[in-house]
Coordinates of C-alpha atoms in Angstrom, one line a residue:
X51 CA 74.2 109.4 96.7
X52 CA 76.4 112.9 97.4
X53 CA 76.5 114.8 100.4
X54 CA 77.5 118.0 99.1
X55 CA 76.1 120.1 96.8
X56 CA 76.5 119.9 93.2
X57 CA 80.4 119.6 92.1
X58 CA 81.6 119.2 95.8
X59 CA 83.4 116.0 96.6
X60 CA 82.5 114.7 100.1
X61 CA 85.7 114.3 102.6
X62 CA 86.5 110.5 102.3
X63 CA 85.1 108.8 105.4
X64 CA 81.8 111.0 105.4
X65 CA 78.9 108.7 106.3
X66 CA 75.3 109.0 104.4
X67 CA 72.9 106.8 104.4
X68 CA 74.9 104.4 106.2
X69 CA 77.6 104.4 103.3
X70 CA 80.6 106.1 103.9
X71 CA 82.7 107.9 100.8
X72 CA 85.9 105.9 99.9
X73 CA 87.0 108.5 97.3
X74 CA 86.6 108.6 93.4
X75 CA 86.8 105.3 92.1
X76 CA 89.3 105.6 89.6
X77 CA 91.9 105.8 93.0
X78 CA 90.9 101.9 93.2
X79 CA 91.3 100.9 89.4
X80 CA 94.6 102.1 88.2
X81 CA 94.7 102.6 84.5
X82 CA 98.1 100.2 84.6
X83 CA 96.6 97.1 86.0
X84 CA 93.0 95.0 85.7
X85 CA 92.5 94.5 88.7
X86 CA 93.8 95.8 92.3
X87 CA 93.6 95.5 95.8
X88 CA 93.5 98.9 98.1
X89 CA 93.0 99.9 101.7
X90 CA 90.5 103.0 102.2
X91 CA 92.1 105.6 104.6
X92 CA 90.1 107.6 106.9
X93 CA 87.4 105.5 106.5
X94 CA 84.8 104.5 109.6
X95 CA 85.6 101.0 109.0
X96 CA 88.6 99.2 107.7
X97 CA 88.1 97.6 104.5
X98 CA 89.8 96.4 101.6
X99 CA 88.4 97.7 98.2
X100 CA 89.2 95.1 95.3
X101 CA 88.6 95.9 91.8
X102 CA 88.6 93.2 89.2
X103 CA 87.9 94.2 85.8
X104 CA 85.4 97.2 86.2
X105 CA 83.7 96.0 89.0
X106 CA 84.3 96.6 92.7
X107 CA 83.7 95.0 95.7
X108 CA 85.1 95.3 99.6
X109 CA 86.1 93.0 102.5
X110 CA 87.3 93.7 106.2
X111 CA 90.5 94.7 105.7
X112 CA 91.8 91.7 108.1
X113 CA 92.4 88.4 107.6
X114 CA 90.3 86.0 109.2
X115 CA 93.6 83.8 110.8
X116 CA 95.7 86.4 112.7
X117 CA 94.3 89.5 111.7
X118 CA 96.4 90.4 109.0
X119 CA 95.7 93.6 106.4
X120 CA 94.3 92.3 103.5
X121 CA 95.7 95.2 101.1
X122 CA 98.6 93.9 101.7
X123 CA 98.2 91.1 100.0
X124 CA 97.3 90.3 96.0
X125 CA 94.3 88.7 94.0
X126 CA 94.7 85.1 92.4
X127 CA 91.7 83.3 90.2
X128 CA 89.9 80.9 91.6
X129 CA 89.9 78.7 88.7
X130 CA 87.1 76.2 89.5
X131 CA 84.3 79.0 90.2
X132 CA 85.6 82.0 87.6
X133 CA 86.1 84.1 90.3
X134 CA 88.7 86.0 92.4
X135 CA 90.5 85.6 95.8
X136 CA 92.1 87.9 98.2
X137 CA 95.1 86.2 99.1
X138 CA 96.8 87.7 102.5
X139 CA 100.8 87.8 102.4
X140 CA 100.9 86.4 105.6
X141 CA 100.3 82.9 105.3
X142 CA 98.3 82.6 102.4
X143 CA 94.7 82.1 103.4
X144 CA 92.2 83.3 100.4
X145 CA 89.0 84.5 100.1
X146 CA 86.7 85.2 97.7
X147 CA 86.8 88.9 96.3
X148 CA 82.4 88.8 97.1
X149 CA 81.5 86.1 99.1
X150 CA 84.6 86.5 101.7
X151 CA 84.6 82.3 102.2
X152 CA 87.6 81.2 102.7
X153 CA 88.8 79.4 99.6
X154 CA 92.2 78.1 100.5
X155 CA 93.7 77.5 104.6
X156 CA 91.0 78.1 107.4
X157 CA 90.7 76.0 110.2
X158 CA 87.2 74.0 109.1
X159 CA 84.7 76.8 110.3
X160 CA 83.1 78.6 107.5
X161 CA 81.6 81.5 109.8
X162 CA 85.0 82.0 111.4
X163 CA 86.8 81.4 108.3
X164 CA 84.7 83.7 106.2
X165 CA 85.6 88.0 106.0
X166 CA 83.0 90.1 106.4
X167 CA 81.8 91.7 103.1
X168 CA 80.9 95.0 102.3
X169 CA 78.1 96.6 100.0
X170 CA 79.7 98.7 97.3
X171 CA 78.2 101.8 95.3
X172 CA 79.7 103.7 92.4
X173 CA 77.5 107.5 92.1
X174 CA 77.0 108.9 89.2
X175 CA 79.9 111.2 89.5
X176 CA 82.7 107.9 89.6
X177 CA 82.8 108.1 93.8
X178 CA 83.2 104.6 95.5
X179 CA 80.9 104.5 98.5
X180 CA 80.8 101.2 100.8
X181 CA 78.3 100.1 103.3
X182 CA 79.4 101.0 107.2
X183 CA 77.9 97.6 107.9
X184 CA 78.5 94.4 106.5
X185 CA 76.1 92.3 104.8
X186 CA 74.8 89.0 106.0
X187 CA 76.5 86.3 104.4
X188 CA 74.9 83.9 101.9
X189 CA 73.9 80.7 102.7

């Protein structure tokens, strides 16, 4: 997936076959830390990328209760699934880093509750590339 010709980065924020460019993806895993929690700037659409150990995935960058930036926030396990939350600094609702369900607050609607998820792509060349659109939750 490149937009460019060979060797040229795309600007972050160019769309292409409805995935816009975050940037190179070592700008979301930080050699100093497993795993991370980052906004995408310029981007079409406001997400959150989290990286957990190698892999990457991406929420709407607002919380589901008052709209808060998830970035802002940090990642806790979710011990009784293996998994990761997103945990916003604002009051402490959490959802899971690739599911976006709400795993801790919520008011008792899981649509409502849940944070829209995002497709992520890493190209052969290390660039981070996410889906304009989210995808359909899972059942």
């Amino acid at each position: 997936m490149s937009s460019k010709s060979e060797g040229e980065l795309p600007a972050v924020g160019t769309v292409v076959d409805s995935f816009f460019y975050a940037g190179p993806s070592s700008q979301y895993a930080p050699s100093y830390a497993k795993r991370s929690v980052s906004a995408v700037k310029s981007a079409p659409v406001q997400v959150a990328i989290i990286h957990n150990n190698g892999a990457f995935s991406a929420l709407r960058n607002a919380c589901a209760h008052l709209g808060s930036p998830l970035h802002n926030g940090s990642l806790a396990d979710i011990e009784d699934v293996g998994a990761v939350a997103v945990v916003c600094r604002r009051h402490g609702w959490s959802f899971h880093a690739t599911t976006g369900r709400c795993v801790l607050g919520g008011a008792g609607n899981e649509e409502e509750d849940r944070v829209p998820v995002h497709h992520v792509r890493v190209d052969d060349t290390g660039g981070l590339w996410v889906s304009v659109d989210p995808i359909q939750p899972q059942q």
